[in-house]
GROMACS .gro file of C-alpha atoms in nm:
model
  199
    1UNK     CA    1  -9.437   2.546  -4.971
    2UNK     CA    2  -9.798   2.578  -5.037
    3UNK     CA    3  -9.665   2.618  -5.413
    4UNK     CA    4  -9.523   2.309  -5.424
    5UNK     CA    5  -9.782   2.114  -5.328
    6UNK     CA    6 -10.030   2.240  -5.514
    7UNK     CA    7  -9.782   2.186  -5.818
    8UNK     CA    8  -9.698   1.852  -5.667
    9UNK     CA    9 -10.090   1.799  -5.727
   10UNK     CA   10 -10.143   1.914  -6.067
   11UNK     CA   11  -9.861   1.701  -6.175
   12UNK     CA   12 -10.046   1.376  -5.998
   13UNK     CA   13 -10.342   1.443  -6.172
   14UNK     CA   14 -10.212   1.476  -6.493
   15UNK     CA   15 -10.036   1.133  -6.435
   16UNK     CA   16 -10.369   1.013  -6.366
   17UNK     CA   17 -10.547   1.150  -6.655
   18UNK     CA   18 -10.281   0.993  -6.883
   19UNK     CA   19 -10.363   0.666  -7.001
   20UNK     CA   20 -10.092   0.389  -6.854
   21UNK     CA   21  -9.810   0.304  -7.064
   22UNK     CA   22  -9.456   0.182  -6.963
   23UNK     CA   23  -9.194   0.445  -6.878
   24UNK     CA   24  -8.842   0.364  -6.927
   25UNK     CA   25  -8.626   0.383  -6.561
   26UNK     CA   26  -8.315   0.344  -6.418
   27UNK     CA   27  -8.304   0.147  -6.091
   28UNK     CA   28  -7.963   0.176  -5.877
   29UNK     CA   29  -7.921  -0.070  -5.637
   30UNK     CA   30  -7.585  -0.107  -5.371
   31UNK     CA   31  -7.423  -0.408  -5.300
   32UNK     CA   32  -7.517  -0.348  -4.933
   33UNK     CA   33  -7.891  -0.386  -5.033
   34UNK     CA   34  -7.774  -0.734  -5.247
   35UNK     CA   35  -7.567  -0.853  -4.892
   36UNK     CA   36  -7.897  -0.816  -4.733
   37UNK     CA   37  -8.085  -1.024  -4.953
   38UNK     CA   38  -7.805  -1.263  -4.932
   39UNK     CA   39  -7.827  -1.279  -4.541
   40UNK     CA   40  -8.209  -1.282  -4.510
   41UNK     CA   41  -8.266  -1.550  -4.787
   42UNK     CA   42  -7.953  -1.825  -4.733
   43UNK     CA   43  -7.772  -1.698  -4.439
   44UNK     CA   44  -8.133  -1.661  -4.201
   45UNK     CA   45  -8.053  -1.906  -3.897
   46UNK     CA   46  -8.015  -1.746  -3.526
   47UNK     CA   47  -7.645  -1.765  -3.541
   48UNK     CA   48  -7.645  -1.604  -3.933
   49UNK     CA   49  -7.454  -1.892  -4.083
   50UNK     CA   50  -7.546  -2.168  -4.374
   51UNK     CA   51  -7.491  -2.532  -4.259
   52UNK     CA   52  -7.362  -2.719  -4.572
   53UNK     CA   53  -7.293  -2.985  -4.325
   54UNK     CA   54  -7.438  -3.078  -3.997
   55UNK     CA   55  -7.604  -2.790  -3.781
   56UNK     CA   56  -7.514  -2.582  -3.459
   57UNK     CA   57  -7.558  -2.905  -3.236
   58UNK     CA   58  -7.370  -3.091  -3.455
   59UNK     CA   59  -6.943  -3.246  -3.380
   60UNK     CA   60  -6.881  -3.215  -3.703
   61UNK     CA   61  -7.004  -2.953  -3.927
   62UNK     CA   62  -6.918  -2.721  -4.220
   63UNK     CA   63  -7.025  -2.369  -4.171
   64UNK     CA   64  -7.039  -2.044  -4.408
   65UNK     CA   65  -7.066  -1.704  -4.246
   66UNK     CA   66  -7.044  -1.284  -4.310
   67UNK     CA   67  -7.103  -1.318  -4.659
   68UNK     CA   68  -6.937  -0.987  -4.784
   69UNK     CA   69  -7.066  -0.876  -5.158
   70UNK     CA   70  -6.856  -0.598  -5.388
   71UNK     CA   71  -6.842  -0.503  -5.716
   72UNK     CA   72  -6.518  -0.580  -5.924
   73UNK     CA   73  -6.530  -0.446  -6.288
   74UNK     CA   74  -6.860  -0.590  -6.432
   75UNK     CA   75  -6.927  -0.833  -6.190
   76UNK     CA   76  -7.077  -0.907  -5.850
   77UNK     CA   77  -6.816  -1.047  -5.562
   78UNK     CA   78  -6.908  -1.282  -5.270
   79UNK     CA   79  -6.672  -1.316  -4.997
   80UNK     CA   80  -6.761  -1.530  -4.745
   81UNK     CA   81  -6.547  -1.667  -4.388
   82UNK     CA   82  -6.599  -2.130  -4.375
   83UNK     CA   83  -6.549  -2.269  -4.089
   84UNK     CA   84  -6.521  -2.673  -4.085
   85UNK     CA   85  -6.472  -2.914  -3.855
   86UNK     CA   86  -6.454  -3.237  -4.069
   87UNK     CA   87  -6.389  -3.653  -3.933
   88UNK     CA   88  -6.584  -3.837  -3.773
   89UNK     CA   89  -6.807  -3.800  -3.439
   90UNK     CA   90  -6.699  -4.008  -3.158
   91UNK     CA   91  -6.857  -3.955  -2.809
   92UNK     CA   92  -6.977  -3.595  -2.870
   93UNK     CA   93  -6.671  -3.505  -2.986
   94UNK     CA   94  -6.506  -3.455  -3.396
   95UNK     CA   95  -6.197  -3.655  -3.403
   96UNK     CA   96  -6.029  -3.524  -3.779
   97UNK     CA   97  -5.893  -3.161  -3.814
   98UNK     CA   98  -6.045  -2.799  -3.816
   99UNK     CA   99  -6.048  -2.564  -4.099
  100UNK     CA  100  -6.119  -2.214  -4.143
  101UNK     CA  101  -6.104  -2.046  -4.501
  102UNK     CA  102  -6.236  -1.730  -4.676
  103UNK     CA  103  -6.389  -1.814  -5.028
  104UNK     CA  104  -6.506  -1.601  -5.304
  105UNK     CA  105  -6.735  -1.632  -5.580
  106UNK     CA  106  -6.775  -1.414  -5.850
  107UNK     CA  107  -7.124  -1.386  -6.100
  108UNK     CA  108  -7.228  -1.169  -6.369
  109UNK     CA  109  -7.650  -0.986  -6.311
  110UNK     CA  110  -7.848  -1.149  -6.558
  111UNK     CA  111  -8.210  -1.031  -6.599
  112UNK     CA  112  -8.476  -1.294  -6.565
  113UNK     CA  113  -8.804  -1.082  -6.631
  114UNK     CA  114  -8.888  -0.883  -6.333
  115UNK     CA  115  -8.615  -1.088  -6.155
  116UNK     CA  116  -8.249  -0.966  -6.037
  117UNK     CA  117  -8.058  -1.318  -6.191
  118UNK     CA  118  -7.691  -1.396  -6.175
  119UNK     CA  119  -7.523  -1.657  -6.353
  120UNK     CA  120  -7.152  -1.748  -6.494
  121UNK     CA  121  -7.048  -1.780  -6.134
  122UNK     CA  122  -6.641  -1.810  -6.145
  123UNK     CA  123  -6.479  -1.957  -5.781
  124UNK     CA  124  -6.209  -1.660  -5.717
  125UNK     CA  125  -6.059  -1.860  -5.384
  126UNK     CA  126  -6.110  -2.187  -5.267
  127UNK     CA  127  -5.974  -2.414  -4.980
  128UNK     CA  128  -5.700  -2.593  -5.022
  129UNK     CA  129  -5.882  -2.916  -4.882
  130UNK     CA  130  -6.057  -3.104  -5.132
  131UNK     CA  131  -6.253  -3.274  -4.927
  132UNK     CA  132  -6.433  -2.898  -4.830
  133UNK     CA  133  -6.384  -2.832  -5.182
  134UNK     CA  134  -6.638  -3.127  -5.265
  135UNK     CA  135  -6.893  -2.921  -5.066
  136UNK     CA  136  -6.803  -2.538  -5.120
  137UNK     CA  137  -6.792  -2.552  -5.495
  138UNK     CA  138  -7.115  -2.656  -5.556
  139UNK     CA  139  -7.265  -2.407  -5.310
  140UNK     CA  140  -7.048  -2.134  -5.426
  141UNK     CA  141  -7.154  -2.227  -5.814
  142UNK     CA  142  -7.520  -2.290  -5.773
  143UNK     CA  143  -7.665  -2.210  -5.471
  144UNK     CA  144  -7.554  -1.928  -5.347
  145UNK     CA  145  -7.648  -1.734  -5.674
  146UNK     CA  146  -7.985  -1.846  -5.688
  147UNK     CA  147  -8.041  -1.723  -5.324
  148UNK     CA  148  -7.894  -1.373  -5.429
  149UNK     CA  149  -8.261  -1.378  -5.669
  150UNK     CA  150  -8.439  -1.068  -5.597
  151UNK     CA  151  -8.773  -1.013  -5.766
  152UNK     CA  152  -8.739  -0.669  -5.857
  153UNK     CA  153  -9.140  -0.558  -5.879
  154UNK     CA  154  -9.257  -0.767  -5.586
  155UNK     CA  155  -9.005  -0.551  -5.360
  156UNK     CA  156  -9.129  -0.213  -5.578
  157UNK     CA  157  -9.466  -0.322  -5.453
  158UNK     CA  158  -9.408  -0.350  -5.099
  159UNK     CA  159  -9.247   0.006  -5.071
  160UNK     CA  160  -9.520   0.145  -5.256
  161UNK     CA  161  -9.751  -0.020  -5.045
  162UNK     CA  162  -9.778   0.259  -4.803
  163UNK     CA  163  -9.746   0.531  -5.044
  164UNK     CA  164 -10.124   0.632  -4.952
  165UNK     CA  165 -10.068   0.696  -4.631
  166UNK     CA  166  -9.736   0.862  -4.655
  167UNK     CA  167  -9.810   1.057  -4.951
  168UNK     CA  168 -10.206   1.096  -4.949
  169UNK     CA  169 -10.192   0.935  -5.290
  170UNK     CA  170 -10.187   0.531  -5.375
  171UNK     CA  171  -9.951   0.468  -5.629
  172UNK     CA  172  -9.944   0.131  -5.788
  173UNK     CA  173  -9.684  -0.050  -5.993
  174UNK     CA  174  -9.892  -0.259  -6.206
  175UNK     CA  175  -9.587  -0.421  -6.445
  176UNK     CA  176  -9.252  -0.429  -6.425
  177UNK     CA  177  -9.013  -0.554  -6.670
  178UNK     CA  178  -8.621  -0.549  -6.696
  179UNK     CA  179  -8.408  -0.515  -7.012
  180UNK     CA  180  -8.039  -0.550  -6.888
  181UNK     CA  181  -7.821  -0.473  -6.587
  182UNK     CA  182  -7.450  -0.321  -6.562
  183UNK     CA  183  -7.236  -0.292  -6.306
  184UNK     CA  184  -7.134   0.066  -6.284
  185UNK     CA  185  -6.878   0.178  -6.007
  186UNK     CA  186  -7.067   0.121  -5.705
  187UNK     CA  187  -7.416   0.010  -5.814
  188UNK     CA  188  -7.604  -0.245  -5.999
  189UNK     CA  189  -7.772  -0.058  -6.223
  190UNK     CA  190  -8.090  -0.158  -6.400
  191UNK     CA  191  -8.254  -0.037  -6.690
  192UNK     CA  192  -8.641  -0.158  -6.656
  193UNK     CA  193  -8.952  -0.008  -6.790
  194UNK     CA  194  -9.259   0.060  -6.527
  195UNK     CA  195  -9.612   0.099  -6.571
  196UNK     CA  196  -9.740   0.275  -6.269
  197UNK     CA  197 -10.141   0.445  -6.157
  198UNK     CA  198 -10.172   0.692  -5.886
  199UNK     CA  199 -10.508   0.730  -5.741
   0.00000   0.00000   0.00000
C-alpha cells in the first residue's frame, strides 16, 4: 500500500512538472444522470411536475410528470406521463373533460462547446387531443431539450472541487472542450479534450 502511494505521488508530480496541454478523454455519461438534470432543471416544483398550464391551485391545468429518458439507437428518448384537465373554471371547479397521456420525444446530443446540446427533436407519441397538442408539441420540441443542457466543465469543476481534501492534492480543470457525442448502448458518450493542473 505504501507502494502505491508513493507511486501514486511520483506520477502527480510528474503531471505537475509537465507543462499543460489538452489531453484527449472519453466521458460516459447514463441516461439516469441526464433524467436528473431533466428533473432538477424543468421538472423542480414541490410536487416534481411542469405546469404548461395553470399551477397546483389551479381548476384547470395541464401537467407533465416522471419524465423517463432512454437511449434508442443513436438517440436520446423522453417519456413523460400529462395529465390535463382542460374547459373552463366555474366556481372552483373545471367544467370540460380530463386527460391523461404518456408522450415521447426523441433528440439527437449535439455538442455546443463545453455544453451537452440536443437538437432534431422528433415527437414519438402525442395525444390524440389537439387542443393538448397545441401545448405539448411545442414543449416537447423546444423546451424540454434546452432544459436537458448540461454544461459539461462547470459540473467537472464542482466534483473536482473537493479533490484537495479528498485526495491531498487540488486538481483543476482549467478548459474543457467537446468534439462530438454518440450514443453507444447504454451511455452518452463524449469525446472532449481536458486541460487539467494538480497542485
Amino acid at each position: 500500500m505504501r507502494r502505491l502511494l508513493v507511486a501514486l505521488a511520483l506520477f502527480v508530480s510528474l503531471l505537475t512538472a509537465l507543462p499543460t496541454t489538452a489531453r484527449a478523454t472519453e466521458v460516459g455519461i447514463s441516461a439516469q444522470a441526464l433524467e436528473r438534470t431533466l428533473k432538477t432543471q424543468l421538472f423542480n416544483t414541490p410536487d416534481g411536475r411542469y405546469y404548461l398550464r395553470g399551477d397546483a391551485k389551479a381548476a384547470c391545468y395541464v401537467y407533465a410528470e416522471n419524465p423517463h429518458v432512454t437511449f434508442r439507437d443513436d438517440r436520446v428518448v423522453v417519456s413523460i406521463h400529462t395529465k390535463a384537465k382542460l374547459g373552463t373554471s366555474v366556481y372552483g371547479n373545471c367544467v370540460g373533460v380530463g386527460l391523461t397521456r404518456d408522450v415521447e420525444v426523441s433528440v439527437l446530443p449535439d455538442a455546443e462547446g463545453e455544453t451537452i446540446g440536443f437538437r432534431d427533436a422528433h415527437i414519438d407519441k402525442l395525444s390524440n387531443s389537439r387542443e393538448l397538442n397545441f401545448l405539448l408539441e411545442p414543449f416537447l420540441e423546444h423546451q424540454l431539450p434546452q432544459q436537458m443542457k448540461v454544461n459539461a466543465a462547470e459540473l467537472m469543476r464542482q466534483l473536482l472541487s473537493k479533490s484537495n481534501e479528498t485526495t491531498g492534492y487540488a486538481i483543476t480543470l482549467n478548459n474543457l472542450k467537446i468534439h462530438s457525442m454518440i450514443v453507444e448502448k447504454e451511455l452518452l458518450v463524449l469525446d472532449v479534450d481536458t486541460v487539467l493542473s494538480v497542485r
